[in-house]
Coordinates of C-alpha atoms in Angstrom, one line a residue:
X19 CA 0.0 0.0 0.0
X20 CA 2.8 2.6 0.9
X21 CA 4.8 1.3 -2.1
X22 CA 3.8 4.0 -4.8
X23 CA 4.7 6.5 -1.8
X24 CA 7.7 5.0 -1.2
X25 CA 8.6 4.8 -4.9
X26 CA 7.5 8.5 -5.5
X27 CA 9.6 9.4 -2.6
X28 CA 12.4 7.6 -4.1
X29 CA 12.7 9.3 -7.3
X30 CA 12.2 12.4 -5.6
X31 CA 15.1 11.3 -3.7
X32 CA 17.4 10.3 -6.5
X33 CA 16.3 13.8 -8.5
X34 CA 17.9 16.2 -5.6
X35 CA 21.0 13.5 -4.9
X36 CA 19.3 13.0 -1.2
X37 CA 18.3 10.0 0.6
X38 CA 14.8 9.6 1.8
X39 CA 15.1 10.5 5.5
X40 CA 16.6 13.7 4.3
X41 CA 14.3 14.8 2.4
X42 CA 12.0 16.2 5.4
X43 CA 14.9 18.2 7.0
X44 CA 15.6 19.2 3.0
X45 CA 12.4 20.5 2.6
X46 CA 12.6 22.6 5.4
X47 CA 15.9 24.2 4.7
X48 CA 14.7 24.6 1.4
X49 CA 11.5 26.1 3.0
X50 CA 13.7 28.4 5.6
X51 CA 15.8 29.9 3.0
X52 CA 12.9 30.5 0.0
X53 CA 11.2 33.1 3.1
X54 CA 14.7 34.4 4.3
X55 CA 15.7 35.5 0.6
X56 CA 12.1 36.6 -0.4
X57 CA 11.9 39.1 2.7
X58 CA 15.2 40.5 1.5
X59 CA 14.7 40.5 -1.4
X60 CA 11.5 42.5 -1.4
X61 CA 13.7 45.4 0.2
X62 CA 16.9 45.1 -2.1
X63 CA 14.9 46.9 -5.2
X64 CA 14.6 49.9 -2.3
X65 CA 17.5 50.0 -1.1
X66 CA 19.3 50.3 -5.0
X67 CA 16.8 53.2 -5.2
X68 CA 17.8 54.9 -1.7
X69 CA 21.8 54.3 -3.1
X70 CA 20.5 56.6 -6.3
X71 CA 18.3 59.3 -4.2
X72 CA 20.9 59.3 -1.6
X73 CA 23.8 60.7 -3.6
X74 CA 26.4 58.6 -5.6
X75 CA 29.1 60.8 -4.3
X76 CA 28.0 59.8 -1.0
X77 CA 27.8 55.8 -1.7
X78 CA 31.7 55.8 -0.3
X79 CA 30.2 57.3 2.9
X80 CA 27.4 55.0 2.6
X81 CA 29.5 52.3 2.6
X82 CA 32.1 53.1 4.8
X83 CA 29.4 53.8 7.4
X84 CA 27.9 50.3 6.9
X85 CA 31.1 49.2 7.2
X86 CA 31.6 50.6 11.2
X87 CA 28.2 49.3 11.6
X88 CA 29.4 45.6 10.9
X89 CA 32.6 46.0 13.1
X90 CA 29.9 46.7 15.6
X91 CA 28.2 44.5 15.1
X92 CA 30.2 41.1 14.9
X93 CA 31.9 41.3 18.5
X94 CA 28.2 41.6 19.6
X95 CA 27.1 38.4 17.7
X96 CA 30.5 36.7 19.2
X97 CA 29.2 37.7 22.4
X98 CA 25.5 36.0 22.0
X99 CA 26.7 33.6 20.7
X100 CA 28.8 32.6 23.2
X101 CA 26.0 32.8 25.9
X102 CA 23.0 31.5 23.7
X103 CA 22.4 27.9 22.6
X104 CA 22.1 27.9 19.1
X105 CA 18.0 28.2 18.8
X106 CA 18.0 31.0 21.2
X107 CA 20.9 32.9 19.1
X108 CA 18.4 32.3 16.0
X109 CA 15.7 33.4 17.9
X110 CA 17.3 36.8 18.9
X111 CA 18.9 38.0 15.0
X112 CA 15.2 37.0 13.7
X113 CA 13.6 39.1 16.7
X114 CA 15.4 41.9 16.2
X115 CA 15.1 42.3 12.3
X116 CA 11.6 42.3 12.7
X117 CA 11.6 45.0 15.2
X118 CA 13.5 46.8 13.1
X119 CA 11.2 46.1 10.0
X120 CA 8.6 47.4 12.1
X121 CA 10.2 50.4 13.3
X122 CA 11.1 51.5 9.8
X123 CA 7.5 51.1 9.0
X124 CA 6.8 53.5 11.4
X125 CA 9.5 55.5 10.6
X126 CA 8.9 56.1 6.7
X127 CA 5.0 56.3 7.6
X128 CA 5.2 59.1 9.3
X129 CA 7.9 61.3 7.3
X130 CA 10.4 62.2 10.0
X131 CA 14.0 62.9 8.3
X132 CA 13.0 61.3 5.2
X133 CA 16.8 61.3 3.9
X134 CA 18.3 60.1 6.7
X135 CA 15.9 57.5 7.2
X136 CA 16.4 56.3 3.5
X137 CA 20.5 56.8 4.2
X138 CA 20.4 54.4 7.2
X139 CA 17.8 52.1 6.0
X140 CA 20.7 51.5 2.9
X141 CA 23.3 51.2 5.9
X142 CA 20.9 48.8 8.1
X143 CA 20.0 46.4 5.0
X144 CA 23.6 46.5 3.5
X145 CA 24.8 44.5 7.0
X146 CA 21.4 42.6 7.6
X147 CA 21.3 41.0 4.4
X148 CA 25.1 39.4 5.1
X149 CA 24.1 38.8 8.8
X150 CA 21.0 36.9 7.9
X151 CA 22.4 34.7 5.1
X152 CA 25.6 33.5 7.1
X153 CA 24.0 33.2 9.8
X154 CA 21.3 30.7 8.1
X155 CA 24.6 29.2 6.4
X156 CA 26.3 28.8 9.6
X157 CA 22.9 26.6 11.0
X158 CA 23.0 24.9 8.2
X159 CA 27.0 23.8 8.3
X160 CA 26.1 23.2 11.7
X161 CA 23.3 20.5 10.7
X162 CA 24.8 18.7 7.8
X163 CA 27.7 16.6 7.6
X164 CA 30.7 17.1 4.9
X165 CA 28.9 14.6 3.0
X166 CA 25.5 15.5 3.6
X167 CA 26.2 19.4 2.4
X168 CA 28.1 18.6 -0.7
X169 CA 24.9 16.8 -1.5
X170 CA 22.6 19.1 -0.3
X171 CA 24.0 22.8 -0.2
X172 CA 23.2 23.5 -4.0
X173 CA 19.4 22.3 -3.9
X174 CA 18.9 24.4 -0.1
X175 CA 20.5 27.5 -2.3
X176 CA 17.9 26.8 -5.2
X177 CA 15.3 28.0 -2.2
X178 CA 17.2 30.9 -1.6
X179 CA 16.7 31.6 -5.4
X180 CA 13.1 30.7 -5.5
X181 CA 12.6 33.4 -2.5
X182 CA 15.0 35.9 -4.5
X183 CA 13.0 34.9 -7.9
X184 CA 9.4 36.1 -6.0
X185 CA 10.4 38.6 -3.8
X186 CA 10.9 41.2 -6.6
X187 CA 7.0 40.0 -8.4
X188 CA 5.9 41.0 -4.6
X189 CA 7.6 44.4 -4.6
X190 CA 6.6 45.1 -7.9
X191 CA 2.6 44.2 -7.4
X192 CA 2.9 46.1 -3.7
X193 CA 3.9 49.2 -4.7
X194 CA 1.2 49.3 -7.3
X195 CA -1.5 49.0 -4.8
X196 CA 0.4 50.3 -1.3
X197 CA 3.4 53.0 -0.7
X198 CA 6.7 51.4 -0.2
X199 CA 7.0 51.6 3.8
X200 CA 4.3 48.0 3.5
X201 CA 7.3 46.4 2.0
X202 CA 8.5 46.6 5.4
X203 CA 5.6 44.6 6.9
X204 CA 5.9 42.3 4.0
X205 CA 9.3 41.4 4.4
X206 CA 8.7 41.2 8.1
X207 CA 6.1 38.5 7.5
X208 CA 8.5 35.9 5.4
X209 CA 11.2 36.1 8.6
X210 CA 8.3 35.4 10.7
X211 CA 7.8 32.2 8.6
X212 CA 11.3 31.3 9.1
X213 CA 11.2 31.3 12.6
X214 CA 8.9 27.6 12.3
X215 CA 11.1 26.5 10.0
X216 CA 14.3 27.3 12.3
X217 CA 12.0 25.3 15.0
X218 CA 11.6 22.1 12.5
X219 CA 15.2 22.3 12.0
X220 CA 16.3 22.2 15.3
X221 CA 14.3 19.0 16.5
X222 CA 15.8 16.9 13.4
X223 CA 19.1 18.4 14.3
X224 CA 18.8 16.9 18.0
X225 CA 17.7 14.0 16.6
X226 CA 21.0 13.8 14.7
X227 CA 23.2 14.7 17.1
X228 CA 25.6 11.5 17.0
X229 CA 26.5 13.4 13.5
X230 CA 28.3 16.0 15.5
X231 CA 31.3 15.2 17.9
X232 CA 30.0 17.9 20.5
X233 CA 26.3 18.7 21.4
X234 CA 25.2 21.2 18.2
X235 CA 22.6 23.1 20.5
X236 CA 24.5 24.3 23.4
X237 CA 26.3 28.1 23.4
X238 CA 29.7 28.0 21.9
X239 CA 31.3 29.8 25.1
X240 CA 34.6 31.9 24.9
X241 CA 35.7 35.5 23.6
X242 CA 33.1 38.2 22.4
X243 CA 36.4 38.6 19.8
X244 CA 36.9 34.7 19.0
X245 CA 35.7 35.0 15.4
X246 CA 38.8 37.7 14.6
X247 CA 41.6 35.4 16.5
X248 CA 40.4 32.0 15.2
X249 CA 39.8 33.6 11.3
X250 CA 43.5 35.5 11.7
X251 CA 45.4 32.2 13.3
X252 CA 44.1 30.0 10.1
X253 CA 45.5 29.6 7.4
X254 CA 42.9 27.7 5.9
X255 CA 39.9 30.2 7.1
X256 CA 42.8 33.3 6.0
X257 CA 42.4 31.5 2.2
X258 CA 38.5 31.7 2.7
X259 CA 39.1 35.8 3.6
X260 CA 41.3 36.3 -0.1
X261 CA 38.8 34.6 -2.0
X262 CA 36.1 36.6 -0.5
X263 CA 37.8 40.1 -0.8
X264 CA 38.5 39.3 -4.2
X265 CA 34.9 38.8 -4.9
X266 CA 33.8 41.9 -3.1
X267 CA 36.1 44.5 -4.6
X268 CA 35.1 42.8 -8.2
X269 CA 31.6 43.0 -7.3
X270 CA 31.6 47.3 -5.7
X271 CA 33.1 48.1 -8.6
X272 CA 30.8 46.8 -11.1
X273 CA 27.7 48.0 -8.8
X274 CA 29.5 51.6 -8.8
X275 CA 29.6 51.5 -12.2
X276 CA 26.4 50.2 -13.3
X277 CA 24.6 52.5 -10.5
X278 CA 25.9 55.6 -12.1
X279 CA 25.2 54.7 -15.4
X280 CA 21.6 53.5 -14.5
X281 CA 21.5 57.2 -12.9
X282 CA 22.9 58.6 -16.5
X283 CA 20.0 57.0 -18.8
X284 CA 16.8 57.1 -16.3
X285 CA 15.9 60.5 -13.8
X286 CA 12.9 58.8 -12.4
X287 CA 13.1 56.8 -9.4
X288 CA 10.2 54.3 -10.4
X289 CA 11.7 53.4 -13.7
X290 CA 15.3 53.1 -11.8
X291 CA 13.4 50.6 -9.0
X292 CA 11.7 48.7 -12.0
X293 CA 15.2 48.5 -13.5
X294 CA 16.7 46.8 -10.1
X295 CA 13.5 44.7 -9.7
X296 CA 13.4 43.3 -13.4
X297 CA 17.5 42.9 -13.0
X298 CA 17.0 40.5 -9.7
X299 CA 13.9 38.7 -11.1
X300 CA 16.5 38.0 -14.0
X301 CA 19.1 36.5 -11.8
X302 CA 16.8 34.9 -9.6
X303 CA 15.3 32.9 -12.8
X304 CA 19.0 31.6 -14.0
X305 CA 20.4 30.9 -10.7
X306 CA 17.2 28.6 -9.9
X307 CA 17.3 27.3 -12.9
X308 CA 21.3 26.5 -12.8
X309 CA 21.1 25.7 -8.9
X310 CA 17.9 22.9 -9.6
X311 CA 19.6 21.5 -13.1
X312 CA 23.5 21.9 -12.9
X313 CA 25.2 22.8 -9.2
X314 CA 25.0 19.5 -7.8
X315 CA 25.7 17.9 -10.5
X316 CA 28.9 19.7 -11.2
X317 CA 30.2 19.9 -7.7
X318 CA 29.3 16.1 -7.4
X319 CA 31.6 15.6 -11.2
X320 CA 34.3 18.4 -10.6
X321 CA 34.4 18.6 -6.8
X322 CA 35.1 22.2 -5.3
X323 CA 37.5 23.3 -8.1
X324 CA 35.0 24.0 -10.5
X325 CA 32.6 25.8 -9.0
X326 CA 35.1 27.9 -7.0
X327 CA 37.0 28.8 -9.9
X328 CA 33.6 29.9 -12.6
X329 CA 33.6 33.7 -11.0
X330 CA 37.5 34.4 -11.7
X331 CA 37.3 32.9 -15.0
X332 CA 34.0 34.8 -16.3
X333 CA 35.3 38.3 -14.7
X334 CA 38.5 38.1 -16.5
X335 CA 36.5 37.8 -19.6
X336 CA 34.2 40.5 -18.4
X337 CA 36.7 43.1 -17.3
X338 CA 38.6 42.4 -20.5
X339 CA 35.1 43.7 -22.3
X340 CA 35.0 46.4 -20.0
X341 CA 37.9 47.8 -21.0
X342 CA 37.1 47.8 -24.7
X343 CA 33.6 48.4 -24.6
X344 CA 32.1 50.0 -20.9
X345 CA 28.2 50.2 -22.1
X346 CA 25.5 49.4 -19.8
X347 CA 24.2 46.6 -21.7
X348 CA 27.8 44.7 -21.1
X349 CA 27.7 46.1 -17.2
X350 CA 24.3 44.7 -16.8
X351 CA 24.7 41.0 -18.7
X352 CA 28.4 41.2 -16.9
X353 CA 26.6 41.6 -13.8
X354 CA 24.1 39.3 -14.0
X355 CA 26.7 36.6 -14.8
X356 CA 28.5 37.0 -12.5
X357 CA 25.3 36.9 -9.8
X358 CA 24.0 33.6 -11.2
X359 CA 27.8 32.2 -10.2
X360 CA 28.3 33.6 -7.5
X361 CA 24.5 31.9 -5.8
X362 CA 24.3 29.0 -7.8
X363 CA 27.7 28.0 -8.2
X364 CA 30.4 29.5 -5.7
X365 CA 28.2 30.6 -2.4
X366 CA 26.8 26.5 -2.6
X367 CA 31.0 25.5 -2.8
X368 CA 32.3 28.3 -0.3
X369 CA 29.6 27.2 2.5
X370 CA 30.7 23.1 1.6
X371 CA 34.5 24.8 3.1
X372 CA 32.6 25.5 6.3
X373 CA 31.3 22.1 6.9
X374 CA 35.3 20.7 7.6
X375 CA 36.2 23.2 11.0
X376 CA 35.1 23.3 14.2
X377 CA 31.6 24.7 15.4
X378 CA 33.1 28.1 16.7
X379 CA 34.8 28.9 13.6
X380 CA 31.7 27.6 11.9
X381 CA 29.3 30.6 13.9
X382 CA 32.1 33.1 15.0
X383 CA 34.9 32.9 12.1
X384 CA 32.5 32.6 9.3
X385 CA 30.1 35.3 10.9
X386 CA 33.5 37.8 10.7
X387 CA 34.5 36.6 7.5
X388 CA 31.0 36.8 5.8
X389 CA 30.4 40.3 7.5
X390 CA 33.5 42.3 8.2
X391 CA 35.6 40.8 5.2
X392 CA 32.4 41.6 3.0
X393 CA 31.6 45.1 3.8
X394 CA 35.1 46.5 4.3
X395 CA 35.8 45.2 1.3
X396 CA 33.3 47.6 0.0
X397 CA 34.0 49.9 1.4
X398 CA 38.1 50.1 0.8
X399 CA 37.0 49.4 -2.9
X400 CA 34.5 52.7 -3.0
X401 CA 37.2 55.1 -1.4
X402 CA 39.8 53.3 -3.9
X403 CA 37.9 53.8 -6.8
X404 CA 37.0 57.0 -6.2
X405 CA 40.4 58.1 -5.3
X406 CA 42.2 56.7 -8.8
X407 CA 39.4 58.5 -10.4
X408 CA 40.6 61.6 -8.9
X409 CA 44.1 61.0 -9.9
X410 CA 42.8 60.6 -13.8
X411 CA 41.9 56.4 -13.9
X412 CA 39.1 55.8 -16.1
X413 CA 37.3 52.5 -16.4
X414 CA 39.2 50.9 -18.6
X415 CA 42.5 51.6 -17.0
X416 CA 40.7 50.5 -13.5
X417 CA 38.9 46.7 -15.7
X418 CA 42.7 46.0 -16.9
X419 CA 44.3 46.9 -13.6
X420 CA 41.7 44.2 -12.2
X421 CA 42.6 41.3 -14.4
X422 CA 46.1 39.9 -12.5
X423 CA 43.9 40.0 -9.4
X424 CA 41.8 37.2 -11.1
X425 CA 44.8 35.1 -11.1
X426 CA 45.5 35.3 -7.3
X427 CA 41.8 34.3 -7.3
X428 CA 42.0 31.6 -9.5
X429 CA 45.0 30.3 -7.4
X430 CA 43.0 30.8 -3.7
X431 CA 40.0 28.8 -5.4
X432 CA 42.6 26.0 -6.6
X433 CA 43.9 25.8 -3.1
X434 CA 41.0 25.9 -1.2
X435 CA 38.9 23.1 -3.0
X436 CA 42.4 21.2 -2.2
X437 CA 42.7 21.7 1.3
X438 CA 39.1 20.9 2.3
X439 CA 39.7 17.7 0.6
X440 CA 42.5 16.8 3.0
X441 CA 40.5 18.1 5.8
X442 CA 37.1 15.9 5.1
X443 CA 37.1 13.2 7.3
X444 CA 35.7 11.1 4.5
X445 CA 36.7 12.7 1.2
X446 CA 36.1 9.6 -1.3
X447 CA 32.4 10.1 -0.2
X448 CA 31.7 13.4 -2.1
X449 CA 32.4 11.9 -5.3
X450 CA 30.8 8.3 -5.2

């Protein structure tokens, strides 16, 4: 009688390269990240705008300021960390984002400092949207074995694209009926929603505890400043930090770019947001499409190596066309590119690196190295671009200047996909 079931369950099984009694926690971390990436991604078409009505001679401020805020921020998530147990710790970031939804709803409602409410809002979601995802990645590094997340990790990201896919159709049919402070309630709503799915997680993950060589619930313990000392004595988690600069300054300087161009062909702020929104339905649309057809199946053929090393290899083909031709059509297609690799190919392989150290670098390391390395990497790269401006640099001079840096990032992604196969306890497993 259960035999169709079973059978249906099966294929379903052999389709996402799972085992039936993962398929439930699956689902859920599928489910999780689908609401975390629609409620931010509801807000991301705003805060593109706020970026725009802001200033771009102030975006260096902008991001220097979010910048500060994230040094802030990560000794403060060392320190809860350290004293919560790991549902608790969930249970406080989601709290407070939703207070702080709410508050903006009130805020932007009722007209007080409109421009510095739009100039922190950009500051606030600029080091919420890293907090959020590495935090979720951290949980889920946390839950999963080695084996289990080289598996896994690229159909959970395809949920994160699903969210990203419909967040932008839900910003785009809101502001058509409601002003844009409801986004805020909105987007408050799908972290709500992850909240249960955080709960569903945590019960399997108890269950599954004689995966893990110390109890995965219970607070981490030791120094507020643990995530800086254990990210700056590894060599391995140092690797993680080159990689990820590399991708950051790449990435400011193409959304510099592309923002003031944007600002050159449209002067109205709705077509500008419609720009952004149609740009991440886009990317949403490939990077499902690659993370539910191709990811596992290339990390599963290639290992690490190949997916680690598809953003150096398409941006030295991009900057190379920036140089010759710097048009918005090539910034926006380069862009896009390069988005689609970077969340269905490399964010799925960098978060498999996670799944080989210990449980405090896993929450405090990667929390620095996600945030910190992330945002002062945008904000070295604004001031640095602006500067060489200054001093006569154009674009093309800057795109060629960038290209021998896509070698040392080639070479980090060779290295890494190496070492994590020393370091997994069972590293024949990934590619049986």
């Amino acid at each position: 009688m259960d035999d169709p079931r079973h059978a249906r369950l099966q294929r379903w099984a052999d389709f996402l390269g799972a085992r039936q009694e993962e398929l439930v926690p699956l689902a859920w971390a599928f489910a999780y990240f689908f609401c975390l990436l629609c409620g931010y991604s509801i807000l991301r078409p705003v805060r593109d705008e706020m970026a725009i009505e802001g200033g771009l001679k102030h975006l260096p401020w902008m991001m220097t300021a979010t910048f500060l805020t994230m040094l802030g921020a990560t000794p403060l998530f060392g320190w809860l960390s350290a004293r919560c147990s790991r549902y608790r710790l969930l249970l406080t970031v989601y709290g407070f984002i939703i207070t702080n939804l709410l508050a903006y709803y009130v805020l932007m409602t009722s007209h007080v400092y409109p421009e510095w409410v739009a100039r922190s809002f950009f500051v606030w979601l600029s080091v919420i949207n890293l907090l959020i995802v590495s935090v979720f990645w951290s949980f889920m590094a946390d839950l999963f074995t080695t084996e289990q997340g080289t598996r896994l990790f690229g159909v959970i990201a395809a949920g994160g694209s699903s969210g990203a896919l419909v967040g932008p159709l839900i910003t785009t049919g809101l502001t058509f009926v409601f002003p844009v402070p409801v986004l805020m309630l909105a987007s408050a709503g799908f972290l709500l929603l992850c909240l249960g799915c955080i709960y569903r997680l945590e019960q399997w993950g108890r269950e599954q505890s004689a995966h893990h060589q110390s109890r995965p619930g219970e607070p981490l313990h030791g120094s507020f400043l643990a995530g800086i000392r254990l990210t700056l004595s590894s060599p391995y988690l140092m690797k993680i930090c080159g990689y990820l600069a590399c991708l950051t300054m790449t990435a400011t300087f193409l959304y510099l770019e592309q923002t003031r161009l944007v600002s050159e062909y449209l002067d109205q702020p709705e077509a500008r947001t419609r720009l952004f929104s149609s740009l991440d339905f886009t990317t949403g649309l490939l990077t499902w499409l690659t993370q539910v057809f191709l990811t596992q199946r290339v990390i599963r053929r290639f290992g690490l190596v190949a997916p680690l090393l598809f953003l150096p290899v398409i941006s030295v083909i991009g900057f190379l066309g920036i140089a010759v031709w710097p048009t918005l059509a090539l910034y926006v297609v380069f862009s896009v590119l390069r988005r689609v690799g970077e969340y269905a190919l490399s964010k799925p392989a960098r978060e498999v690196l996670f799944t080989v150290v210990s449980r405090e670098e896993k929450y405090k390391a990667k929390n620095f190295i996600d945030t910190a390395i992330s945002r002062g990497g945008d904000a070295s790269t604004g001031w640095l671009v602006t500067g060489v401006k200054a001093l006569g640099a154009t674009t093309t001079h800057i795109a060629l200047a960038l290209v021998p840096m896509m070698v040392v990032w080639a070479w980090l992604a060779t290295m890494l996909a190496r070492e994590e196969g020393h370091r997994s306890p069972s590293p024949s497993q990934k590619t049986s």
